[in-house]
Short mmCIF file of C-alpha atoms and ligand atoms in Angstrom, two decimals:
data_model
loop_
_atom_site.label_atom_id
_atom_site.label_comp_id
_atom_site.label_asym_id
_atom_site.label_seq_id
_atom_site.Cartn_x
_atom_site.Cartn_y
_atom_site.Cartn_z
CA MET R 1105 24.24 70.68 17.51
CA PRO R 1106 22.34 67.34 17.90
CA LYS R 1107 23.57 65.10 20.70
CA ASP R 1108 23.21 61.33 21.25
CA THR R 1109 21.43 61.83 24.54
CA LEU R 1110 17.92 61.76 25.94
CA THR R 1111 16.73 64.44 28.36
CA ILE R 1112 14.04 63.34 30.79
CA THR R 1113 12.21 65.51 33.30
CA ASP R 1114 10.73 63.64 36.25
CA ASN R 1115 7.53 65.56 36.96
CA ARG R 1116 7.33 64.04 40.44
CA THR R 1117 10.42 65.96 41.50
CA GLY R 1118 11.00 68.48 38.72
CA LYS R 1119 14.52 67.06 38.25
CA THR R 1120 15.98 66.72 34.77
CA TYR R 1121 18.35 63.94 33.70
CA GLU R 1122 20.44 63.53 30.55
CA LEU R 1123 20.98 59.90 29.50
CA PRO R 1124 23.42 58.70 26.84
CA ILE R 1125 21.92 56.95 23.78
CA GLU R 1126 24.09 54.14 22.43
CA ASN R 1127 23.12 51.92 19.48
CA GLY R 1128 19.61 53.38 19.57
CA THR R 1129 19.06 52.38 23.20
CA ILE R 1130 19.23 53.87 26.66
CA LYS R 1131 20.44 51.76 29.57
CA ALA R 1132 17.52 50.70 31.78
CA LEU R 1133 19.84 51.02 34.81
CA ASP R 1134 20.34 54.72 34.02
CA LEU R 1135 16.70 55.18 35.03
CA ARG R 1136 17.37 53.87 38.55
CA GLN R 1137 18.78 57.27 39.63
CA MET R 1138 15.31 58.78 39.11
CA LYS R 1139 13.68 58.57 42.51
CA ALA R 1140 10.50 60.20 43.82
CA SER R 1141 12.06 60.28 47.34
CA PRO R 1142 15.41 59.18 48.82
CA GLU R 1143 13.90 55.81 49.94
CA ASP R 1144 12.38 55.17 46.51
CA PHE R 1145 13.93 52.17 44.66
CA GLY R 1146 14.26 54.20 41.46
CA LEU R 1147 12.52 54.05 38.09
CA MET R 1148 12.31 50.78 36.13
CA THR R 1149 10.82 49.92 32.74
CA TYR R 1150 7.82 47.60 32.35
CA ASP R 1151 8.15 45.44 29.24
CA PRO R 1152 6.38 42.07 29.36
CA ALA R 1153 7.57 39.76 26.58
CA PHE R 1154 10.52 42.09 25.91
CA THR R 1155 8.70 43.72 23.00
CA ASN R 1156 10.93 46.81 23.13
CA THR R 1157 13.93 45.76 25.19
CA ALA R 1158 17.34 44.68 23.89
CA ALA R 1159 18.62 42.03 26.31
CA CYS R 1160 22.02 41.61 24.65
CA LYS R 1161 24.45 42.89 22.06
CA SER R 1162 24.92 40.28 19.36
CA ARG R 1163 27.04 39.80 16.25
CA ILE R 1164 25.34 36.66 14.94
CA THR R 1165 22.07 37.27 13.09
CA ASP R 1166 20.70 40.48 11.65
CA ILE R 1167 17.06 40.86 10.64
CA ASP R 1168 15.58 43.92 8.94
CA GLY R 1169 11.86 43.24 9.22
CA GLU R 1170 10.75 46.22 7.13
CA LYS R 1171 12.98 45.29 4.20
CA GLY R 1172 12.61 41.51 4.57
CA ILE R 1173 16.35 40.93 5.08
CA LEU R 1174 17.97 38.08 7.05
CA ASN R 1175 21.78 37.79 7.34
CA TYR R 1176 23.93 35.35 9.32
CA ARG R 1177 27.23 37.03 10.28
CA GLY R 1178 26.59 39.50 7.45
CA TYR R 1179 25.96 36.91 4.73
CA PRO R 1180 22.49 37.10 3.09
CA ILE R 1181 20.32 34.04 3.68
CA GLU R 1182 19.65 33.77 -0.08
CA GLN R 1183 23.38 33.28 -0.84
CA LEU R 1184 23.86 30.78 1.97
CA ALA R 1185 20.78 28.78 0.93
CA GLU R 1186 21.99 28.61 -2.66
CA ARG R 1187 25.71 28.07 -2.15
CA SER R 1188 26.45 26.77 1.34
CA SER R 1189 25.73 23.54 3.22
CA TYR R 1190 24.16 23.25 6.65
CA LEU R 1191 27.43 22.30 8.37
CA GLU R 1192 29.31 25.16 6.70
CA THR R 1193 26.57 27.59 7.76
CA ALA R 1194 26.63 26.16 11.30
CA TYR R 1195 30.41 26.77 11.39
CA LEU R 1196 29.86 30.35 10.19
CA ILE R 1197 27.19 31.00 12.82
CA LEU R 1198 29.35 29.55 15.59
CA HIS R 1199 32.73 30.98 14.58
CA GLY R 1200 31.82 34.24 12.86
CA GLU R 1201 33.66 33.47 9.59
CA LEU R 1202 33.28 30.99 6.77
CA PRO R 1203 35.81 28.15 7.25
CA THR R 1204 38.90 27.57 5.13
CA GLN R 1205 38.99 24.13 3.49
CA ALA R 1206 41.18 22.76 6.31
CA GLN R 1207 38.93 24.23 9.02
CA PHE R 1208 35.86 22.86 7.26
CA ASP R 1209 37.33 19.36 6.89
CA SER R 1210 38.24 19.25 10.56
CA TRP R 1211 34.79 20.58 11.58
CA VAL R 1212 32.97 17.98 9.45
CA PHE R 1213 35.26 15.22 10.75
CA ASN R 1214 34.58 16.14 14.37
CA VAL R 1215 30.82 16.44 13.94
CA THR R 1216 30.63 13.22 11.92
CA HIS R 1217 32.59 11.28 14.55
CA HIS R 1218 30.26 12.23 17.38
CA THR R 1219 26.97 11.06 15.83
CA ILE R 1220 26.65 7.83 17.81
CA VAL R 1221 24.83 7.97 21.15
CA HIS R 1222 25.55 5.80 24.19
CA GLU R 1223 23.59 2.52 24.10
CA ASN R 1224 21.88 3.45 27.37
CA ILE R 1225 20.06 6.22 25.46
CA LYS R 1226 18.29 3.47 23.51
CA GLU R 1227 17.01 2.02 26.77
CA LEU R 1228 15.85 5.46 27.83
CA MET R 1229 13.97 5.83 24.52
CA GLY R 1230 12.42 2.43 25.11
CA ALA R 1231 10.82 3.69 28.31
CA PHE R 1232 8.54 6.05 26.37
CA ARG R 1233 5.06 4.97 25.29
CA TYR R 1234 4.71 3.91 21.64
CA ASP R 1235 2.74 7.10 20.86
CA ALA R 1236 5.02 9.55 22.71
CA HIS R 1237 5.49 12.82 20.82
CA PRO R 1238 9.02 12.85 19.35
CA MET R 1239 9.57 16.40 20.65
CA GLY R 1240 8.90 15.21 24.23
CA ILE R 1241 11.41 12.41 23.69
CA LEU R 1242 13.97 14.84 22.26
CA VAL R 1243 13.65 17.26 25.20
CA SER R 1244 14.20 14.41 27.67
CA THR R 1245 16.99 12.57 25.91
CA VAL R 1246 19.06 15.66 25.16
CA ALA R 1247 18.80 16.60 28.84
CA ALA R 1248 19.88 13.05 29.73
CA LEU R 1249 23.07 13.49 27.67
CA SER R 1250 24.38 15.86 30.36
CA THR R 1251 24.72 12.85 32.67
CA PHE R 1252 27.00 11.11 30.17
CA TYR R 1253 29.41 14.06 29.87
CA PRO R 1254 30.12 15.50 33.33
CA VAL R 1255 32.89 17.70 31.86
CA ALA R 1256 30.10 19.67 30.15
CA LYS R 1257 29.68 21.51 33.46
CA GLU R 1258 32.92 23.36 32.72
CA VAL R 1259 31.20 26.07 30.72
CA ARG R 1260 34.07 28.54 31.30
CA ASN R 1261 36.51 26.11 29.66
CA PRO R 1262 36.54 26.82 25.87
CA ARG R 1263 37.94 23.35 25.06
CA ALA R 1264 35.19 21.60 27.03
CA ARG R 1265 32.62 23.86 25.36
CA GLN R 1266 33.93 22.96 21.91
CA ASP R 1267 33.59 19.23 22.62
CA GLN R 1268 29.97 19.61 23.69
CA ILE R 1269 29.25 21.71 20.58
CA PHE R 1270 30.55 18.86 18.36
CA ARG R 1271 28.46 16.38 20.33
CA LEU R 1272 25.25 18.38 20.34
CA ILE R 1273 25.31 19.22 16.63
CA ALA R 1274 26.19 15.60 15.86
CA LYS R 1275 23.76 13.85 18.19
CA MET R 1276 20.57 15.90 17.77
CA PRO R 1277 19.73 14.18 14.42
CA THR R 1278 20.44 10.78 15.98
CA LEU R 1279 18.14 11.46 18.95
CA ALA R 1280 15.48 12.86 16.58
CA ALA R 1281 15.57 9.88 14.24
CA PHE R 1282 15.58 7.40 17.14
CA ALA R 1283 12.53 9.18 18.61
CA TYR R 1284 10.72 8.75 15.28
CA ARG R 1285 11.71 5.07 14.89
CA HIS R 1286 10.52 4.42 18.43
CA SER R 1287 7.13 5.96 17.64
CA VAL R 1288 6.63 3.68 14.63
CA GLY R 1289 8.12 0.60 16.29
CA MET R 1290 11.03 0.29 13.88
CA PRO R 1291 14.55 -0.76 14.90
CA TYR R 1292 16.93 2.17 15.28
CA ALA R 1293 19.14 2.86 12.28
CA TYR R 1294 22.68 3.76 13.37
CA PRO R 1295 24.53 6.75 11.89
CA ASP R 1296 26.42 6.22 8.62
CA ASN R 1297 29.57 8.33 8.62
CA ASP R 1298 29.96 8.00 4.83
CA LEU R 1299 26.90 10.21 4.34
CA SER R 1300 26.52 13.97 4.63
CA TYR R 1301 24.90 15.50 7.72
CA CYS R 1302 21.48 15.67 6.05
CA GLY R 1303 21.94 12.42 4.09
CA ASN R 1304 22.76 10.58 7.31
CA PHE R 1305 19.67 12.01 9.00
CA LEU R 1306 17.46 10.88 6.10
CA GLY R 1307 19.08 7.43 6.35
CA MET R 1308 18.50 7.14 10.11
CA MET R 1309 14.86 8.16 9.52
CA PHE R 1310 13.90 6.10 6.51
CA LYS R 1311 16.39 3.22 6.09
CA MET R 1312 14.61 -0.13 5.85
CA THR R 1313 16.39 -3.46 5.29
CA GLU R 1314 18.89 -2.30 2.66
CA VAL R 1315 22.56 -2.59 3.63
CA LYS R 1316 23.41 0.91 2.44
CA TYR R 1317 20.87 3.74 2.37
CA LYS R 1318 20.91 5.61 -0.95
CA VAL R 1319 20.25 9.30 -0.45
CA ASP R 1320 18.24 11.13 -3.07
CA PRO R 1321 20.29 14.24 -3.93
CA VAL R 1322 17.20 16.43 -4.44
CA LEU R 1323 15.82 15.58 -0.99
CA GLU R 1324 19.27 15.91 0.56
CA LYS R 1325 19.69 19.38 -0.96
CA ALA R 1326 16.16 20.39 0.09
CA LEU R 1327 16.91 19.39 3.68
CA GLU R 1328 20.24 21.27 3.59
CA VAL R 1329 18.38 24.41 2.51
CA LEU R 1330 15.60 24.00 5.09
CA PHE R 1331 18.23 23.45 7.81
CA ILE R 1332 20.16 26.55 6.70
CA LEU R 1333 16.97 28.65 6.81
CA HIS R 1334 16.22 27.48 10.35
CA ALA R 1335 19.77 27.71 11.77
CA ASP R 1336 19.27 30.95 13.71
CA HIS R 1337 16.78 33.78 14.08
CA GLU R 1338 18.24 36.03 16.82
CA GLN R 1339 16.41 36.59 20.11
CA ASN R 1340 13.21 34.53 19.69
CA CYS R 1341 11.52 32.58 22.48
CA SER R 1342 13.72 29.46 22.40
CA THR R 1343 16.97 31.42 21.99
CA SER R 1344 15.99 33.65 24.90
CA ALA R 1345 15.34 30.44 26.90
CA MET R 1346 18.81 29.16 25.92
CA ARG R 1347 20.45 32.39 27.05
CA ALA R 1348 18.43 32.72 30.27
CA VAL R 1349 18.94 29.10 31.35
CA GLY R 1350 22.58 29.12 30.20
CA SER R 1351 23.24 32.29 32.22
CA SER R 1352 23.03 30.15 35.38
CA GLU R 1353 26.13 28.36 33.98
CA VAL R 1354 24.32 25.05 33.71
CA ASP R 1355 25.76 22.57 31.16
CA PRO R 1356 24.73 23.09 27.50
CA TYR R 1357 22.71 19.83 27.29
CA SER R 1358 20.36 21.07 30.00
CA ALA R 1359 20.18 24.52 28.38
CA ILE R 1360 19.44 22.99 24.94
CA ALA R 1361 16.69 20.87 26.55
CA ALA R 1362 15.14 24.12 27.85
CA ALA R 1363 15.43 25.78 24.42
CA THR R 1364 13.90 22.71 22.75
CA ALA R 1365 11.02 22.81 25.24
CA ALA R 1366 10.41 26.46 24.37
CA LEU R 1367 10.40 25.59 20.67
CA TYR R 1368 7.83 22.83 21.28
CA GLY R 1369 5.04 25.39 21.92
CA PRO R 1370 2.47 25.98 19.15
CA LEU R 1371 3.20 29.72 19.10
CA HIS R 1372 6.82 29.04 18.16
CA GLY R 1373 8.03 25.84 16.48
CA GLY R 1374 4.58 24.37 16.05
CA ALA R 1375 3.12 26.83 13.50
CA ASN R 1376 4.05 24.78 10.40
CA GLU R 1377 1.99 21.92 11.78
CA MET R 1378 -0.99 24.28 12.16
CA VAL R 1379 -0.63 25.43 8.53
CA LEU R 1380 -1.03 21.85 7.42
CA ARG R 1381 -4.08 21.27 9.57
CA MET R 1382 -5.62 24.51 8.22
CA LEU R 1383 -5.04 23.48 4.58
CA GLU R 1384 -6.54 20.06 5.27
CA GLU R 1385 -9.56 21.71 6.88
CA ILE R 1386 -10.11 24.03 3.89
CA GLY R 1387 -10.05 20.89 1.76
CA SER R 1388 -10.15 22.30 -1.79
CA LYS R 1389 -9.17 25.35 -3.83
CA ASP R 1390 -12.75 26.52 -4.39
CA LYS R 1391 -13.29 26.84 -0.63
CA VAL R 1392 -10.43 29.34 -0.27
CA PRO R 1393 -12.48 32.57 -0.81
CA ALA R 1394 -14.98 31.51 1.87
CA PHE R 1395 -12.11 30.77 4.30
CA VAL R 1396 -10.43 34.12 3.63
CA LYS R 1397 -13.78 35.82 4.28
CA GLU R 1398 -14.09 33.93 7.57
CA VAL R 1399 -10.61 35.10 8.62
CA LYS R 1400 -11.48 38.73 7.82
CA THR R 1401 -14.79 38.74 9.67
CA SER R 1402 -13.76 36.72 12.70
CA GLY R 1403 -12.34 39.72 14.55
CA GLY R 1404 -8.91 38.12 14.80
CA GLU R 1405 -10.21 34.78 16.09
CA VAL R 1406 -9.58 32.77 12.91
CA ARG R 1407 -6.08 33.37 11.59
CA LEU R 1408 -4.48 32.54 8.30
CA MET R 1409 -1.76 30.29 9.72
CA GLY R 1410 1.68 30.80 8.21
CA PHE R 1411 0.90 34.45 7.56
CA GLY R 1412 2.23 37.44 9.50
CA HIS R 1413 5.32 37.87 11.66
CA ARG R 1414 6.28 40.00 14.66
CA VAL R 1415 9.43 41.23 12.90
CA TYR R 1416 8.93 40.80 9.14
CA LYS R 1417 6.54 43.38 7.77
CA ASN R 1418 7.55 42.58 4.23
CA TYR R 1419 7.83 39.11 2.68
CA ASP R 1420 9.70 36.67 4.96
CA PRO R 1421 12.84 35.98 2.87
CA ARG R 1422 12.85 32.35 4.01
CA ALA R 1423 9.34 31.80 2.62
CA ARG R 1424 10.45 33.02 -0.82
CA ILE R 1425 13.33 30.49 -0.89
CA ILE R 1426 11.13 27.63 0.32
CA LYS R 1427 8.47 28.36 -2.29
CA VAL R 1428 10.98 27.98 -5.13
CA MET R 1429 12.39 24.82 -3.60
CA ALA R 1430 8.94 23.29 -3.22
CA ASP R 1431 8.68 23.07 -7.01
CA GLN R 1432 11.94 21.08 -7.19
CA VAL R 1433 10.90 18.70 -4.43
CA PHE R 1434 7.43 18.13 -5.89
CA GLN R 1435 8.96 17.18 -9.24
CA LEU R 1436 10.46 14.22 -7.43
CA THR R 1437 7.89 13.33 -4.79
CA LYS R 1438 4.20 13.19 -5.50
CA ARG R 1439 2.94 16.77 -5.69
CA ASN R 1440 1.36 17.62 -2.36
CA PRO R 1441 -2.31 18.28 -3.24
CA LEU R 1442 -2.45 20.87 -0.45
CA LEU R 1443 -0.01 23.04 -2.43
CA ASP R 1444 -2.78 24.23 -4.77
CA ILE R 1445 -4.82 25.39 -1.81
CA ALA R 1446 -1.76 27.15 -0.35
CA LEU R 1447 -0.97 28.91 -3.65
CA GLU R 1448 -4.58 30.06 -4.02
CA LEU R 1449 -4.63 31.29 -0.42
CA GLU R 1450 -1.46 33.30 -1.00
CA ARG R 1451 -2.75 34.73 -4.29
CA ILE R 1452 -6.06 35.88 -2.81
CA ALA R 1453 -4.56 37.14 0.45
CA LEU R 1454 -1.84 39.20 -1.24
CA GLU R 1455 -4.48 41.01 -3.30
CA ASP R 1456 -6.79 41.59 -0.36
CA ASP R 1457 -6.82 44.94 1.43
CA TYR R 1458 -7.17 43.30 4.87
CA PHE R 1459 -3.80 41.53 4.55
CA VAL R 1460 -2.04 44.27 2.56
CA LYS R 1461 -2.98 46.98 5.10
CA ARG R 1462 -1.73 44.87 8.02
CA LYS R 1463 1.45 43.87 6.15
CA LEU R 1464 0.63 40.16 6.44
CA TYR R 1465 2.79 38.01 4.15
CA PRO R 1466 3.63 34.29 4.14
CA ASN R 1467 6.20 33.39 6.79
CA VAL R 1468 8.71 30.51 6.86
CA ASP R 1469 6.05 28.08 8.05
CA PHE R 1470 3.61 28.59 5.18
CA TYR R 1471 5.37 26.23 2.75
CA SER R 1472 7.89 24.27 4.87
CA GLY R 1473 5.31 21.79 6.22
CA LEU R 1474 4.16 20.94 2.70
CA ILE R 1475 7.71 20.01 1.72
CA TYR R 1476 8.36 18.04 4.90
CA GLN R 1477 5.12 16.12 4.37
CA ALA R 1478 5.97 15.36 0.74
CA MET R 1479 9.40 14.11 1.88
CA GLY R 1480 7.69 11.57 4.13
CA PHE R 1481 8.04 13.24 7.54
CA PRO R 1482 5.00 12.87 9.80
CA VAL R 1483 3.49 16.10 11.11
CA ASP R 1484 4.65 15.34 14.69
CA MET R 1485 8.24 15.54 13.48
CA PHE R 1486 7.95 19.14 12.20
CA PRO R 1487 9.07 20.86 15.42
CA VAL R 1488 11.87 18.27 15.73
CA LEU R 1489 13.02 19.23 12.23
CA PHE R 1490 13.20 22.80 13.50
CA ALA R 1491 15.18 21.90 16.65
CA ILE R 1492 17.97 20.03 14.83
CA PRO R 1493 19.29 22.95 12.77
CA ARG R 1494 18.45 25.58 15.42
CA THR R 1495 20.94 23.84 17.73
CA ALA R 1496 23.78 25.69 15.95
CA GLY R 1497 22.10 29.05 16.59
CA TRP R 1498 21.32 28.21 20.22
CA LEU R 1499 24.93 27.18 20.86
CA ALA R 1500 26.37 30.27 19.15
CA GLN R 1501 24.10 32.54 21.21
CA TRP R 1502 25.02 30.62 24.38
CA GLU R 1503 28.76 31.04 23.77
CA GLU R 1504 28.32 34.71 22.90
CA MET R 1505 26.41 35.18 26.16
CA LEU R 1506 29.11 33.42 28.21
CA GLU R 1507 31.85 35.57 26.71
CA ASP R 1508 29.94 38.83 27.05
CA LYS R 1509 31.26 40.80 30.03
CA ASP R 1510 27.95 42.72 30.27
CA GLN R 1511 25.97 39.53 30.98
CA LYS R 1512 25.03 38.15 34.39
CA ILE R 1513 22.57 35.51 35.51
CA ALA R 1514 19.20 36.46 33.95
CA ARG R 1515 16.93 37.87 36.59
CA PRO R 1516 14.11 40.21 35.50
CA ARG R 1517 12.42 42.59 37.92
CA GLN R 1518 8.72 42.56 38.75
CA ILE R 1519 6.10 45.06 39.79
CA TYR R 1520 4.62 43.63 42.98
CA LEU R 1521 0.87 44.27 43.16
CA GLY R 1522 -0.01 41.71 45.84
CA LYS R 1523 -1.03 42.10 49.48
CA GLY R 1524 1.03 44.18 51.92
CA HIS R 1525 2.43 42.80 55.20
CA ARG R 1526 0.02 40.68 57.24
CA ASP R 1527 0.45 38.21 60.11
CA PHE R 1528 -0.05 34.47 59.87
CA VAL R 1529 -3.36 33.11 61.22
CA PRO R 1530 -3.57 29.43 62.32
CA VAL R 1531 -6.10 27.35 60.37
CA SER R 1532 -8.35 26.94 63.42
CA GLU R 1533 -8.79 30.71 63.63
CA ARG R 1534 -9.48 31.35 59.94
CA GLY R 1535 -13.06 32.41 59.10
N1 LIG N 1451 -4.34 36.05 9.90
C1 LIG N 1451 -5.26 37.03 10.00
N2 LIG N 1451 -5.05 38.19 10.65
C2 LIG N 1451 -3.84 38.36 11.21
C3 LIG N 1451 -2.84 37.38 11.12
C4 LIG N 1451 -3.12 36.19 10.43
N3 LIG N 1451 -2.19 35.21 10.33
N4 LIG N 1451 -1.72 37.82 11.77
C5 LIG N 1451 -2.05 39.03 12.24
N5 LIG N 1451 -3.32 39.36 11.90
C6 LIG N 1451 -4.00 40.62 12.16
C7 LIG N 1451 -4.44 40.74 13.63
O1 LIG N 1451 -5.75 40.25 13.82
C8 LIG N 1451 -4.32 42.22 13.87
O2 LIG N 1451 -5.44 42.84 13.26
P1 LIG N 1451 -6.11 44.14 13.95
O3 LIG N 1451 -5.06 45.21 13.85
O4 LIG N 1451 -7.33 44.39 13.13
O5 LIG N 1451 -6.41 43.76 15.36
C9 LIG N 1451 -3.09 42.62 13.06
O6 LIG N 1451 -3.03 41.67 11.98
C10 LIG N 1451 -1.78 42.60 13.85
O7 LIG N 1451 -1.64 41.32 14.43
P2 LIG N 1451 -0.82 41.02 15.77
O8 LIG N 1451 -1.34 39.77 16.36
O9 LIG N 1451 -0.81 42.25 16.65
O10 LIG N 1451 0.63 40.82 15.21
P3 LIG N 1451 1.84 40.18 16.00
O11 LIG N 1451 3.06 40.78 15.42
O12 LIG N 1451 1.65 40.27 17.46
O13 LIG N 1451 1.72 38.64 15.62
C11 LIG N 1451 2.04 36.53 14.62
C12 LIG N 1451 2.58 37.96 14.80
C13 LIG N 1451 1.87 35.87 16.00
C14 LIG N 1451 3.07 35.71 13.85
C15 LIG N 1451 0.70 36.59 13.88
O14 LIG N 1451 0.87 37.21 12.63
C16 LIG N 1451 0.06 35.21 13.74
O15 LIG N 1451 -0.64 34.75 14.65
N6 LIG N 1451 0.31 34.50 12.58
C17 LIG N 1451 -0.22 33.18 12.39
C18 LIG N 1451 0.65 32.14 13.15
C19 LIG N 1451 1.98 31.90 12.46
O16 LIG N 1451 2.05 31.71 11.25
N7 LIG N 1451 3.06 31.88 13.26
C20 LIG N 1451 4.41 31.60 12.76
C21 LIG N 1451 5.31 32.78 12.90
S1 LIG N 1451 6.90 32.43 12.21
C22 LIG N 1451 7.73 31.52 13.38
O17 LIG N 1451 7.48 31.61 14.56
C23 LIG N 1451 8.83 30.59 12.98
#
């Protein structure tokens, strides 16, 4: 009769242990009882970068990398991208269920009425150099918001948490757009509560001297879809940062600043920018075969940016949705000339044994930068465009962590390999 247990024999002592298996995992703490001697600390696992360690139980986002499936709260990403809006999806991610009409109206009202930031934030923005990266400005200004809302410290108070969630989802686009306007020396455009979440963001970015910004429905829809696709992606680097920093019970503005900082890195939120630079470097469609050859013979040094994923070993479902949407956006904007190079790269790579054998397919970043560029966003803004929608996911994961009785302040173990005990020597006596 098969049992959901794991039997381990410790060859140091000859002792055998039977550990329960639950949800395909064993508890790392169950290993602690395995000691080589009574003074021994007990066995630990060594797992840098958490490549095979579940750090939490979650009910938010489910990814099946082999099948190329991504669900938020059980709903397939394809259905949400086609039929939902960003704010509805954010509600779903945060609350676990799609809202009723009344719940949705109240949610939209609350988010919409928190979009304005304190005037002092403008002065803070003004302190940055004209060429400051908007992501650096976002990290700093969102952290600064914690000083405006001292009640945010009450992370065990669900009502206080809810207020900060409204504020963070509402104010991230305002901070992002202000950061951009600062970098181009344009006056800040204030939020317009008559517009949708994405329409208002486009307005705050691109409004010139017109009294009322007119949102293009195709661009508005494209941004809704891109925001939905980026709303959560379970335990990645920035979400892990949000959970680890939040586990100290710091306020959510400080934790979101930490998550945004993690996203800033080129290995995480910066990949779509690198895709664009790669396509520009290739320069034309006829140079694609030579580039692919270079990738294959470089011994892993030159990578096809926007290809491959730690989890997806099939097509990234988000890339498929973005590719279809690109056609709609390019009908409106000028067709991005880099698209032809991207399409040719994908065509050649998907037929090539090197990529097929390694299960390397386009990921979410392969086409998203092309759309953002065609919509008029500068490349520096790409990671910022990632941070805005991911705020919903970060906050949902933060709340889940706070309500999870299994969680404590994050505190990994280490294997100490440094020097043993030695006595201090005054500088005058050191050789
Ligand atoms: N181009 C060429 N070869 C690649 C690529 C690529 N983009 N990605 C992986 N490989 C090769 C590796 O050289 C390796 O080959 P080998 O077995 O002969 O040594 C093999 O495929 C496995 O690669 P790993 O690096 O072990 O795969 P890992 O899962 O660790 O990396 C990653 C995943 C980082 C995404 C990688 O595929 C990559 O660097 N892609 C390009 C950067 C990128 O697009 N990042 C965005 C990811 S999506 C996101 O973060 C939102």
